[in-house]
Amino acid sequence: MNEVTVTSTRNLQNEIRYSDDSPAFTGDEPREAGGDAAGPDPYALLLGALGTCTSITLKLYARQKGWPLERVAVRLTGERVHSTDAAECGDRPDCYIHKIERRVTLEGDLTEEQRDRLKKIAVRCPIHQTLTSKIVIDDV
């Protein structure tokens, strides 16, 4: 996995660099949150990572199978919702979960069986697996 370096620049903007030979890009907050809207906010970047990974996973799988998948479009929305499900919250009375809705559109002359298989493959993308597993962040 490549190292990502995030450096604050001005106001709430951050330069995001993911390799020595790649162009940097800007992450920011919207104006209503005090930013300059100079780039995607952190949650948009998270959704973008999931969408990108989903698309790449499906394209690679279809390529390996020789299937005519021409284009993948992934639309994602995210929200923080209150949960009353005890399985998700344990003993906490005030529990919120992050809910992501993902809609995948597949373009190409695919059979229904191929489309069904690709829908099952979508949940196997590495970012989906990461987001649905326990995450440990070591602050050093």
PDB file of C-alpha atoms in Angstrom:
ATOM      1  CA  MET A   1       0.000   0.000   0.000  1.00  0.00           C
ATOM      2  CA  ASN A   2       1.357   3.443  -0.888  1.00  0.00           C
ATOM      3  CA  GLU A   3       1.904   6.100   1.715  1.00  0.00           C
ATOM      4  CA  VAL A   4      -0.481   9.043   1.504  1.00  0.00           C
ATOM      5  CA  THR A   5       0.694  12.417   2.768  1.00  0.00           C
ATOM      6  CA  VAL A   6      -1.806  15.116   3.686  1.00  0.00           C
ATOM      7  CA  THR A   7      -0.511  18.611   4.395  1.00  0.00           C
ATOM      8  CA  SER A   8      -2.616  21.603   5.381  1.00  0.00           C
ATOM      9  CA  THR A   9      -2.209  24.564   3.025  1.00  0.00           C
ATOM     10  CA  ARG A  10      -4.612  27.459   3.574  1.00  0.00           C
ATOM     11  CA  ASN A  11      -7.853  27.755   5.481  1.00  0.00           C
ATOM     12  CA  LEU A  12      -9.199  24.164   5.625  1.00  0.00           C
ATOM     13  CA  GLN A  13      -7.586  23.043   2.376  1.00  0.00           C
ATOM     14  CA  ASN A  14      -5.163  20.133   2.336  1.00  0.00           C
ATOM     15  CA  GLU A  15      -2.767  18.920  -0.311  1.00  0.00           C
ATOM     16  CA  ILE A  16      -3.100  15.169  -0.776  1.00  0.00           C
ATOM     17  CA  ARG A  17      -0.171  13.319  -2.276  1.00  0.00           C
ATOM     18  CA  TYR A  18      -0.227   9.577  -2.860  1.00  0.00           C
ATOM     19  CA  SER A  19       3.109   8.938  -4.602  1.00  0.00           C
ATOM     20  CA  ASP A  20       6.222  10.812  -5.626  1.00  0.00           C
ATOM     21  CA  ASP A  21       5.341  10.827  -9.319  1.00  0.00           C
ATOM     22  CA  SER A  22       1.623  11.574  -9.060  1.00  0.00           C
ATOM     23  CA  PRO A  23      -0.044  14.966  -9.135  1.00  0.00           C
ATOM     24  CA  ALA A  24      -1.275  16.248  -5.795  1.00  0.00           C
ATOM     25  CA  PHE A  25      -4.919  17.112  -5.344  1.00  0.00           C
ATOM     26  CA  THR A  26      -6.852  19.181  -2.837  1.00  0.00           C
ATOM     27  CA  GLY A  27      -9.226  18.084  -0.117  1.00  0.00           C
ATOM     28  CA  ASP A  28     -11.391  20.762   1.494  1.00  0.00           C
ATOM     29  CA  GLU A  29     -14.705  21.459   3.193  1.00  0.00           C
ATOM     30  CA  PRO A  30     -17.714  23.158   1.600  1.00  0.00           C
ATOM     31  CA  ARG A  31     -18.197  26.878   2.149  1.00  0.00           C
ATOM     32  CA  GLU A  32     -21.068  26.307   4.586  1.00  0.00           C
ATOM     33  CA  ALA A  33     -18.630  24.368   6.795  1.00  0.00           C
ATOM     34  CA  GLY A  34     -15.991  27.113   6.695  1.00  0.00           C
ATOM     35  CA  GLY A  35     -13.968  25.804   3.760  1.00  0.00           C
ATOM     36  CA  ASP A  36     -13.367  27.142   0.268  1.00  0.00           C
ATOM     37  CA  ALA A  37     -14.963  24.222  -1.654  1.00  0.00           C
ATOM     38  CA  ALA A  38     -11.615  23.766  -3.431  1.00  0.00           C
ATOM     39  CA  GLY A  39     -11.902  19.976  -3.481  1.00  0.00           C
ATOM     40  CA  PRO A  40     -13.848  17.031  -2.139  1.00  0.00           C
ATOM     41  CA  ASP A  41     -14.550  16.856   1.579  1.00  0.00           C
ATOM     42  CA  PRO A  42     -13.287  13.866   3.601  1.00  0.00           C
ATOM     43  CA  TYR A  43     -16.559  11.924   3.315  1.00  0.00           C
ATOM     44  CA  ALA A  44     -16.668  12.475  -0.456  1.00  0.00           C
ATOM     45  CA  LEU A  45     -13.119  11.118  -0.628  1.00  0.00           C
ATOM     46  CA  LEU A  46     -14.209   8.060   1.355  1.00  0.00           C
ATOM     47  CA  LEU A  47     -17.184   7.459  -0.940  1.00  0.00           C
ATOM     48  CA  GLY A  48     -14.938   8.057  -3.940  1.00  0.00           C
ATOM     49  CA  ALA A  49     -12.527   5.401  -2.692  1.00  0.00           C
ATOM     50  CA  LEU A  50     -15.360   2.892  -2.363  1.00  0.00           C
ATOM     51  CA  GLY A  51     -16.777   3.752  -5.789  1.00  0.00           C
ATOM     52  CA  THR A  52     -13.379   3.601  -7.477  1.00  0.00           C
ATOM     53  CA  CYS A  53     -12.552   0.272  -5.871  1.00  0.00           C
ATOM     54  CA  THR A  54     -15.952  -1.168  -6.814  1.00  0.00           C
ATOM     55  CA  SER A  55     -15.546  -0.105 -10.440  1.00  0.00           C
ATOM     56  CA  ILE A  56     -11.975  -1.407 -10.716  1.00  0.00           C
ATOM     57  CA  THR A  57     -12.892  -4.725  -9.093  1.00  0.00           C
ATOM     58  CA  LEU A  58     -15.774  -5.260 -11.512  1.00  0.00           C
ATOM     59  CA  LYS A  59     -13.761  -4.234 -14.578  1.00  0.00           C
ATOM     60  CA  LEU A  60     -10.891  -6.559 -13.636  1.00  0.00           C
ATOM     61  CA  TYR A  61     -13.246  -9.472 -12.943  1.00  0.00           C
ATOM     62  CA  ALA A  62     -15.096  -8.979 -16.244  1.00  0.00           C
ATOM     63  CA  ARG A  63     -11.784  -8.653 -18.109  1.00  0.00           C
ATOM     64  CA  GLN A  64     -10.540 -11.899 -16.554  1.00  0.00           C
ATOM     65  CA  LYS A  65     -13.748 -13.676 -17.609  1.00  0.00           C
ATOM     66  CA  GLY A  66     -13.762 -12.113 -21.081  1.00  0.00           C
ATOM     67  CA  TRP A  67     -17.161 -10.506 -20.446  1.00  0.00           C
ATOM     68  CA  PRO A  68     -18.256  -7.441 -22.469  1.00  0.00           C
ATOM     69  CA  LEU A  69     -18.458  -4.983 -19.563  1.00  0.00           C
ATOM     70  CA  GLU A  70     -17.967  -1.595 -21.203  1.00  0.00           C
ATOM     71  CA  ARG A  71     -18.576   0.824 -18.361  1.00  0.00           C
ATOM     72  CA  VAL A  72     -19.323   0.850 -14.641  1.00  0.00           C
ATOM     73  CA  ALA A  73     -21.014   3.797 -12.928  1.00  0.00           C
ATOM     74  CA  VAL A  74     -21.199   3.841  -9.138  1.00  0.00           C
ATOM     75  CA  ARG A  75     -23.421   6.365  -7.333  1.00  0.00           C
ATOM     76  CA  LEU A  76     -22.907   6.630  -3.594  1.00  0.00           C
ATOM     77  CA  THR A  77     -24.550   8.544  -0.793  1.00  0.00           C
ATOM     78  CA  GLY A  78     -23.652   8.488   2.854  1.00  0.00           C
ATOM     79  CA  GLU A  79     -25.385   9.596   6.001  1.00  0.00           C
ATOM     80  CA  ARG A  80     -25.107   9.240   9.738  1.00  0.00           C
ATOM     81  CA  VAL A  81     -28.330   7.749  11.073  1.00  0.00           C
ATOM     82  CA  HIS A  82     -29.606   6.951  14.532  1.00  0.00           C
ATOM     83  CA  SER A  83     -29.822   3.236  15.113  1.00  0.00           C
ATOM     84  CA  THR A  84     -32.209   1.461  17.424  1.00  0.00           C
ATOM     85  CA  ASP A  85     -30.848  -1.950  16.467  1.00  0.00           C
ATOM     86  CA  ALA A  86     -29.355  -3.456  19.619  1.00  0.00           C
ATOM     87  CA  ALA A  87     -27.058  -5.698  17.582  1.00  0.00           C
ATOM     88  CA  GLU A  88     -25.360  -2.635  16.104  1.00  0.00           C
ATOM     89  CA  CYS A  89     -25.274  -0.565  19.296  1.00  0.00           C
ATOM     90  CA  GLY A  90     -24.765  -2.971  22.160  1.00  0.00           C
ATOM     91  CA  ASP A  91     -25.712  -1.211  25.415  1.00  0.00           C
ATOM     92  CA  ARG A  92     -25.327   2.352  24.113  1.00  0.00           C
ATOM     93  CA  PRO A  93     -28.683   4.205  24.186  1.00  0.00           C
ATOM     94  CA  ASP A  94     -27.557   6.966  21.825  1.00  0.00           C
ATOM     95  CA  CYS A  95     -26.087   5.109  18.889  1.00  0.00           C
ATOM     96  CA  TYR A  96     -25.404   6.292  15.371  1.00  0.00           C
ATOM     97  CA  ILE A  97     -24.164   4.320  12.414  1.00  0.00           C
ATOM     98  CA  HIS A  98     -22.814   5.442   9.071  1.00  0.00           C
ATOM     99  CA  LYS A  99     -24.992   4.209   6.248  1.00  0.00           C
ATOM    100  CA  ILE A 100     -23.714   4.146   2.683  1.00  0.00           C
ATOM    101  CA  GLU A 101     -26.036   3.513  -0.232  1.00  0.00           C
ATOM    102  CA  ARG A 102     -24.297   2.229  -3.353  1.00  0.00           C
ATOM    103  CA  ARG A 103     -25.953   1.937  -6.769  1.00  0.00           C
ATOM    104  CA  VAL A 104     -23.962   0.188  -9.461  1.00  0.00           C
ATOM    105  CA  THR A 105     -24.862   0.506 -13.132  1.00  0.00           C
ATOM    106  CA  LEU A 106     -23.272  -1.925 -15.559  1.00  0.00           C
ATOM    107  CA  GLU A 107     -23.086  -1.101 -19.260  1.00  0.00           C
ATOM    108  CA  GLY A 108     -22.339  -3.678 -21.907  1.00  0.00           C
ATOM    109  CA  ASP A 109     -23.910  -6.655 -23.641  1.00  0.00           C
ATOM    110  CA  LEU A 110     -23.996  -8.773 -20.486  1.00  0.00           C
ATOM    111  CA  THR A 111     -26.291 -11.691 -19.757  1.00  0.00           C
ATOM    112  CA  GLU A 112     -28.493 -11.615 -16.657  1.00  0.00           C
ATOM    113  CA  GLU A 113     -26.284 -14.295 -15.117  1.00  0.00           C
ATOM    114  CA  GLN A 114     -23.190 -12.144 -15.687  1.00  0.00           C
ATOM    115  CA  ARG A 115     -24.932  -9.092 -14.190  1.00  0.00           C
ATOM    116  CA  ASP A 116     -25.994 -11.096 -11.133  1.00  0.00           C
ATOM    117  CA  ARG A 117     -22.459 -12.401 -10.646  1.00  0.00           C
ATOM    118  CA  LEU A 118     -20.963  -8.912 -10.943  1.00  0.00           C
ATOM    119  CA  LYS A 119     -23.377  -7.625  -8.284  1.00  0.00           C
ATOM    120  CA  LYS A 120     -22.081 -10.325  -5.948  1.00  0.00           C
ATOM    121  CA  ILE A 121     -18.484  -9.481  -6.806  1.00  0.00           C
ATOM    122  CA  ALA A 122     -19.019  -5.774  -5.972  1.00  0.00           C
ATOM    123  CA  VAL A 123     -19.079  -6.491  -2.230  1.00  0.00           C
ATOM    124  CA  ARG A 124     -15.699  -8.201  -2.524  1.00  0.00           C
ATOM    125  CA  CYS A 125     -13.786  -5.056  -3.481  1.00  0.00           C
ATOM    126  CA  PRO A 126     -10.973  -4.407  -0.988  1.00  0.00           C
ATOM    127  CA  ILE A 127     -12.316  -1.039   0.205  1.00  0.00           C
ATOM    128  CA  HIS A 128     -15.756  -2.563   0.873  1.00  0.00           C
ATOM    129  CA  GLN A 129     -14.025  -5.318   2.833  1.00  0.00           C
ATOM    130  CA  THR A 130     -12.015  -2.741   4.789  1.00  0.00           C
ATOM    131  CA  LEU A 131     -15.017  -0.571   5.621  1.00  0.00           C
ATOM    132  CA  THR A 132     -17.049  -3.531   6.835  1.00  0.00           C
ATOM    133  CA  SER A 133     -14.285  -4.970   9.021  1.00  0.00           C
ATOM    134  CA  LYS A 134     -12.693  -3.781  12.227  1.00  0.00           C
ATOM    135  CA  ILE A 135     -10.275  -0.955  11.518  1.00  0.00           C
ATOM    136  CA  VAL A 136      -7.294  -0.220  13.752  1.00  0.00           C
ATOM    137  CA  ILE A 137      -5.550   3.131  13.439  1.00  0.00           C
ATOM    138  CA  ASP A 138      -2.152   3.334  15.136  1.00  0.00           C
ATOM    139  CA  ASP A 139      -1.248   6.925  16.007  1.00  0.00           C
ATOM    140  CA  VAL A 140       2.545   6.996  16.277  1.00  0.00           C
TER     141      VAL A 140
END
